[in-house]
mmCIF file of C-alpha atoms and ligand atoms in Angstrom:
data_model
loop_
_atom_site.group_PDB
_atom_site.id
_atom_site.type_symbol
_atom_site.label_atom_id
_atom_site.label_comp_id
_atom_site.label_asym_id
_atom_site.label_seq_id
_atom_site.Cartn_x
_atom_site.Cartn_y
_atom_site.Cartn_z
ATOM 1 C CA MET A 26 -16.886 6.603 36.747
ATOM 2 C CA ASN A 27 -14.400 3.881 35.988
ATOM 3 C CA PRO A 28 -12.853 4.066 32.548
ATOM 4 C CA LEU A 29 -14.115 1.511 30.041
ATOM 5 C CA PHE A 30 -10.663 0.717 28.733
ATOM 6 C CA ILE A 31 -7.356 0.464 30.587
ATOM 7 C CA LEU A 32 -3.886 0.152 29.112
ATOM 8 C CA PRO A 33 -2.420 -3.057 30.603
ATOM 9 C CA LEU A 34 0.643 -2.613 32.798
ATOM 10 C CA LEU A 35 3.948 -3.383 31.133
ATOM 11 C CA GLY A 36 5.520 -6.686 32.145
ATOM 12 C CA TYR A 37 8.893 -4.893 32.413
ATOM 13 C CA ASN A 38 10.402 -1.569 33.419
ATOM 14 C CA PHE A 39 10.852 1.279 30.948
ATOM 15 C CA GLY A 40 14.614 0.708 30.866
ATOM 16 C CA ASP A 41 14.608 -3.076 30.538
ATOM 17 C CA LEU A 42 14.643 -3.131 26.739
ATOM 18 C CA ALA A 43 17.632 -0.794 26.341
ATOM 19 C CA PRO A 44 19.694 -0.279 24.319
ATOM 20 C CA MET A 45 17.511 -1.932 21.670
ATOM 21 C CA MET A 46 14.642 0.286 22.796
ATOM 22 C CA SER A 47 15.560 3.077 25.185
ATOM 23 C CA ALA A 48 13.733 3.924 28.413
ATOM 24 C CA ALA A 49 12.750 7.266 26.908
ATOM 25 C CA THR A 50 11.221 5.601 23.866
ATOM 26 C CA VAL A 51 9.317 3.005 25.897
ATOM 27 C CA GLU A 52 8.075 5.574 28.401
ATOM 28 C CA THR A 53 6.907 8.088 25.790
ATOM 29 C CA HIS A 54 5.471 5.455 23.490
ATOM 30 C CA TYR A 55 3.556 3.672 26.266
ATOM 31 C CA SER A 56 2.577 6.522 28.613
ATOM 32 C CA LYS A 57 1.854 9.144 25.972
ATOM 33 C CA HIS A 58 1.078 7.607 22.576
ATOM 34 C CA ALA A 59 -0.623 4.366 23.590
ATOM 35 C CA GLN A 60 -2.340 5.932 26.595
ATOM 36 C CA ALA A 61 -3.745 8.720 24.415
ATOM 37 C CA TYR A 62 -5.600 6.223 22.212
ATOM 38 C CA ILE A 63 -7.114 4.656 25.345
ATOM 39 C CA ASP A 64 -8.070 8.064 26.747
ATOM 40 C CA ASN A 65 -9.669 9.034 23.435
ATOM 41 C CA LEU A 66 -11.753 5.857 23.408
ATOM 42 C CA ASN A 67 -12.887 6.442 26.967
ATOM 43 C CA ARG A 68 -14.197 9.821 25.847
ATOM 44 C CA MET A 69 -15.759 8.624 22.578
ATOM 45 C CA VAL A 70 -17.344 5.270 23.313
ATOM 46 C CA PRO A 71 -19.805 5.943 26.186
ATOM 47 C CA ALA A 72 -23.425 6.194 25.046
ATOM 48 C CA THR A 73 -22.639 4.953 21.533
ATOM 49 C CA GLU A 74 -23.264 1.638 19.771
ATOM 50 C CA TRP A 75 -19.747 0.597 20.845
ATOM 51 C CA GLU A 76 -20.350 0.787 24.574
ATOM 52 C CA GLY A 77 -20.178 -2.634 26.213
ATOM 53 C CA MET A 78 -17.990 -4.168 23.503
ATOM 54 C CA SER A 79 -14.455 -5.337 24.174
ATOM 55 C CA LEU A 80 -11.589 -3.352 22.718
ATOM 56 C CA GLU A 81 -10.766 -6.313 20.468
ATOM 57 C CA ASP A 82 -14.313 -6.405 19.099
ATOM 58 C CA ILE A 83 -14.299 -2.678 18.419
ATOM 59 C CA ALA A 84 -10.876 -2.904 16.764
ATOM 60 C CA ARG A 85 -12.327 -5.654 14.527
ATOM 61 C CA LYS A 86 -15.753 -4.223 13.749
ATOM 62 C CA ALA A 87 -15.151 -0.483 13.518
ATOM 63 C CA THR A 88 -13.364 0.187 10.241
ATOM 64 C CA THR A 89 -13.572 3.915 9.616
ATOM 65 C CA GLY A 90 -13.723 7.073 11.691
ATOM 66 C CA PRO A 91 -12.261 8.152 15.015
ATOM 67 C CA VAL A 92 -13.504 5.175 17.062
ATOM 68 C CA ALA A 93 -11.949 2.762 14.573
ATOM 69 C CA GLN A 94 -8.706 4.733 14.505
ATOM 70 C CA ASN A 95 -8.330 4.867 18.270
ATOM 71 C CA ALA A 96 -9.505 1.287 18.885
ATOM 72 C CA GLY A 97 -7.209 -0.052 16.180
ATOM 73 C CA GLN A 98 -4.279 1.873 17.563
ATOM 74 C CA ALA A 99 -5.015 0.967 21.199
ATOM 75 C CA TRP A 100 -5.281 -2.733 20.389
ATOM 76 C CA ASN A 101 -2.196 -2.741 18.135
ATOM 77 C CA HIS A 102 -0.192 -1.108 20.927
ATOM 78 C CA MET A 103 -1.361 -3.641 23.519
ATOM 79 C CA MET A 104 -0.182 -6.465 21.276
ATOM 80 C CA PHE A 105 3.091 -4.636 20.643
ATOM 81 C CA PHE A 106 4.002 -3.925 24.268
ATOM 82 C CA GLU A 107 2.911 -7.378 25.456
ATOM 83 C CA GLN A 108 5.439 -9.202 23.265
ATOM 84 C CA PHE A 109 8.677 -7.897 24.799
ATOM 85 C CA ASN A 110 10.814 -8.796 27.800
ATOM 86 C CA LEU A 111 13.589 -11.237 28.289
ATOM 87 C CA GLY A 112 12.323 -13.208 31.236
ATOM 88 C CA LYS A 113 12.622 -16.886 31.875
ATOM 89 C CA ASN A 114 11.476 -19.122 29.023
ATOM 90 C CA ALA A 115 11.316 -16.122 26.735
ATOM 91 C CA LYS A 116 14.325 -16.712 24.531
ATOM 92 C CA HIS A 117 13.074 -19.557 22.336
ATOM 93 C CA PRO A 118 9.949 -20.077 20.245
ATOM 94 C CA SER A 119 7.899 -23.212 20.846
ATOM 95 C CA ASP A 120 8.465 -26.249 18.600
ATOM 96 C CA GLU A 121 4.988 -25.656 17.160
ATOM 97 C CA PHE A 122 5.855 -22.056 16.278
ATOM 98 C CA LEU A 123 9.129 -23.123 14.638
ATOM 99 C CA PHE A 124 7.300 -25.812 12.688
ATOM 100 C CA LEU A 125 4.777 -23.312 11.318
ATOM 101 C CA VAL A 126 7.527 -20.828 10.423
ATOM 102 C CA GLU A 127 9.436 -23.527 8.562
ATOM 103 C CA GLN A 128 6.277 -24.656 6.759
ATOM 104 C CA SER A 129 5.393 -21.094 5.753
ATOM 105 C CA PHE A 130 8.775 -19.445 5.102
ATOM 106 C CA GLY A 131 11.364 -22.225 5.032
ATOM 107 C CA SER A 132 13.279 -20.954 8.054
ATOM 108 C CA MET A 133 13.289 -18.365 10.858
ATOM 109 C CA GLU A 134 15.925 -16.442 8.913
ATOM 110 C CA ALA A 135 13.664 -16.281 5.845
ATOM 111 C CA MET A 136 10.761 -15.115 8.010
ATOM 112 C CA ARG A 137 12.899 -12.370 9.552
ATOM 113 C CA THR A 138 14.048 -11.274 6.094
ATOM 114 C CA ALA A 139 10.461 -11.092 4.813
ATOM 115 C CA PHE A 140 9.406 -9.202 7.933
ATOM 116 C CA LYS A 141 12.197 -6.651 7.632
ATOM 117 C CA GLN A 142 11.492 -6.194 3.934
ATOM 118 C CA ALA A 143 7.836 -5.462 4.689
ATOM 119 C CA ALA A 144 8.678 -3.141 7.594
ATOM 120 C CA THR A 145 11.226 -1.097 5.667
ATOM 121 C CA THR A 146 9.081 -0.738 2.540
ATOM 122 C CA LEU A 147 5.838 0.259 4.257
ATOM 123 C CA PHE A 148 5.288 3.812 3.022
ATOM 124 C CA GLY A 149 4.061 6.148 5.728
ATOM 125 C CA SER A 150 2.811 5.157 9.168
ATOM 126 C CA GLY A 151 1.638 1.686 9.984
ATOM 127 C CA TRP A 152 2.365 -1.765 11.309
ATOM 128 C CA THR A 153 4.138 -4.875 10.102
ATOM 129 C CA TRP A 154 2.546 -8.080 11.308
ATOM 130 C CA LEU A 155 3.321 -11.764 11.290
ATOM 131 C CA VAL A 156 -0.133 -13.327 11.113
ATOM 132 C CA MET A 157 -1.711 -16.773 10.851
ATOM 133 C CA ASP A 158 -4.710 -17.817 8.755
ATOM 134 C CA ASP A 159 -7.284 -20.510 9.558
ATOM 135 C CA GLU A 160 -5.123 -23.198 7.929
ATOM 136 C CA GLY A 161 -2.145 -22.385 10.138
ATOM 137 C CA HIS A 162 -0.252 -20.655 7.354
ATOM 138 C CA LEU A 163 1.876 -17.739 8.536
ATOM 139 C CA SER A 164 2.448 -14.631 6.443
ATOM 140 C CA VAL A 165 3.798 -11.108 6.790
ATOM 141 C CA GLN A 166 1.390 -8.228 6.240
ATOM 142 C CA GLN A 167 1.757 -4.456 5.991
ATOM 143 C CA TYR A 168 -1.088 -2.470 7.486
ATOM 144 C CA LEU A 169 -1.394 1.306 7.239
ATOM 145 C CA ASN A 170 -2.295 3.607 10.112
ATOM 146 C CA ASP A 171 -4.645 1.826 12.543
ATOM 147 C CA ASP A 172 -5.383 -1.251 10.403
ATOM 148 C CA ASN A 173 -4.889 -4.637 12.021
ATOM 149 C CA PRO A 174 -5.159 -8.412 11.361
ATOM 150 C CA LEU A 175 -8.564 -8.664 13.066
ATOM 151 C CA ARG A 176 -10.124 -6.723 10.190
ATOM 152 C CA HIS A 177 -8.703 -9.266 7.734
ATOM 153 C CA GLN A 178 -9.787 -12.433 9.604
ATOM 154 C CA LEU A 179 -6.176 -13.191 10.479
ATOM 155 C CA ARG A 180 -4.697 -14.154 13.831
ATOM 156 C CA PRO A 181 -2.115 -11.731 15.281
ATOM 157 C CA VAL A 182 1.246 -13.330 16.044
ATOM 158 C CA LEU A 183 4.039 -10.715 16.132
ATOM 159 C CA VAL A 184 4.035 -7.009 15.391
ATOM 160 C CA ALA A 185 6.392 -4.124 14.700
ATOM 161 C CA ASP A 186 5.080 -0.599 15.122
ATOM 162 C CA VAL A 187 6.601 1.309 12.228
ATOM 163 C CA TRP A 188 5.102 4.696 13.032
ATOM 164 C CA GLU A 189 8.098 6.997 13.435
ATOM 165 C CA HIS A 190 7.336 7.570 17.134
ATOM 166 C CA ALA A 191 8.233 3.907 17.740
ATOM 167 C CA TYR A 192 11.872 4.317 16.724
ATOM 168 C CA TYR A 193 12.812 7.891 15.875
ATOM 169 C CA LEU A 194 14.337 8.825 19.263
ATOM 170 C CA ASP A 195 16.654 5.813 19.146
ATOM 171 C CA TYR A 196 17.243 5.197 15.458
ATOM 172 C CA ARG A 197 16.270 8.433 13.669
ATOM 173 C CA ASN A 198 15.540 7.400 10.070
ATOM 174 C CA ARG A 199 17.154 3.943 10.352
ATOM 175 C CA ARG A 200 13.990 1.854 10.454
ATOM 176 C CA GLY A 201 15.863 -1.272 9.334
ATOM 177 C CA ASP A 202 18.185 -1.086 12.356
ATOM 178 C CA TYR A 203 15.163 -0.767 14.625
ATOM 179 C CA ILE A 204 13.712 -3.955 13.110
ATOM 180 C CA ASP A 205 17.035 -5.821 13.396
ATOM 181 C CA ASN A 206 17.189 -4.980 17.103
ATOM 182 C CA LEU A 207 13.547 -5.799 17.717
ATOM 183 C CA TRP A 208 14.389 -9.508 17.364
ATOM 184 C CA LEU A 209 16.711 -9.167 20.385
ATOM 185 C CA ILE A 210 13.911 -8.166 22.767
ATOM 186 C CA ILE A 211 11.051 -10.393 21.594
ATOM 187 C CA ASN A 212 9.549 -12.631 24.247
ATOM 188 C CA TRP A 213 9.126 -15.795 22.194
ATOM 189 C CA GLN A 214 6.978 -17.420 24.833
ATOM 190 C CA VAL A 215 4.351 -14.706 24.384
ATOM 191 C CA VAL A 216 4.599 -14.861 20.594
ATOM 192 C CA SER A 217 4.390 -18.667 20.561
ATOM 193 C CA SER A 218 1.300 -18.552 22.779
ATOM 194 C CA ARG A 219 -0.538 -16.537 20.133
ATOM 195 C CA ILE A 220 -0.617 -19.399 17.617
ATOM 196 C CA ARG A 221 -2.407 -21.824 19.918
HETATM 197 MN MN1 MN B 325 3.087 3.412 18.408
#
């Protein structure tokens, strides 16, 4: 039987994000951590009320229990891994994205500062998100564990995984350095496309 859910291929090689994110970190994080959430879902979802729903719908609608945990984590990881790479057209946000950042934070620098503050003060395991509401206002949110913007009626824009497995091999306890270097590998074309 074909699996219900498949982890999308990376748009880059494991080593392409080094030294900001090492090949070992990307490989372990993608092939082991993210894949495990997908594998768990493929075991749990068949013959339940969730069968036939998209991963995004499950990540939005399931809020407690193992299906919610694994769907939330699988979806968060897809959004995380999709937003990297330094290909053509990737280095600059769109004018629309910059406009919304300036409207919401004052400047890109102020947005990055707010994002780092949220990422470094999140206690425990979780995710820091830049999100957009229905009025086009951007904000930074801290979500614990498997929580995600879908469950808060917010549009996902940019995400940092701040579970220790995301950075511990490369940065040990220096989560702030991990966030500083994350900006160097963001594919702004992908991020800008999420606000449309
Ligand atoms: Mn992770």
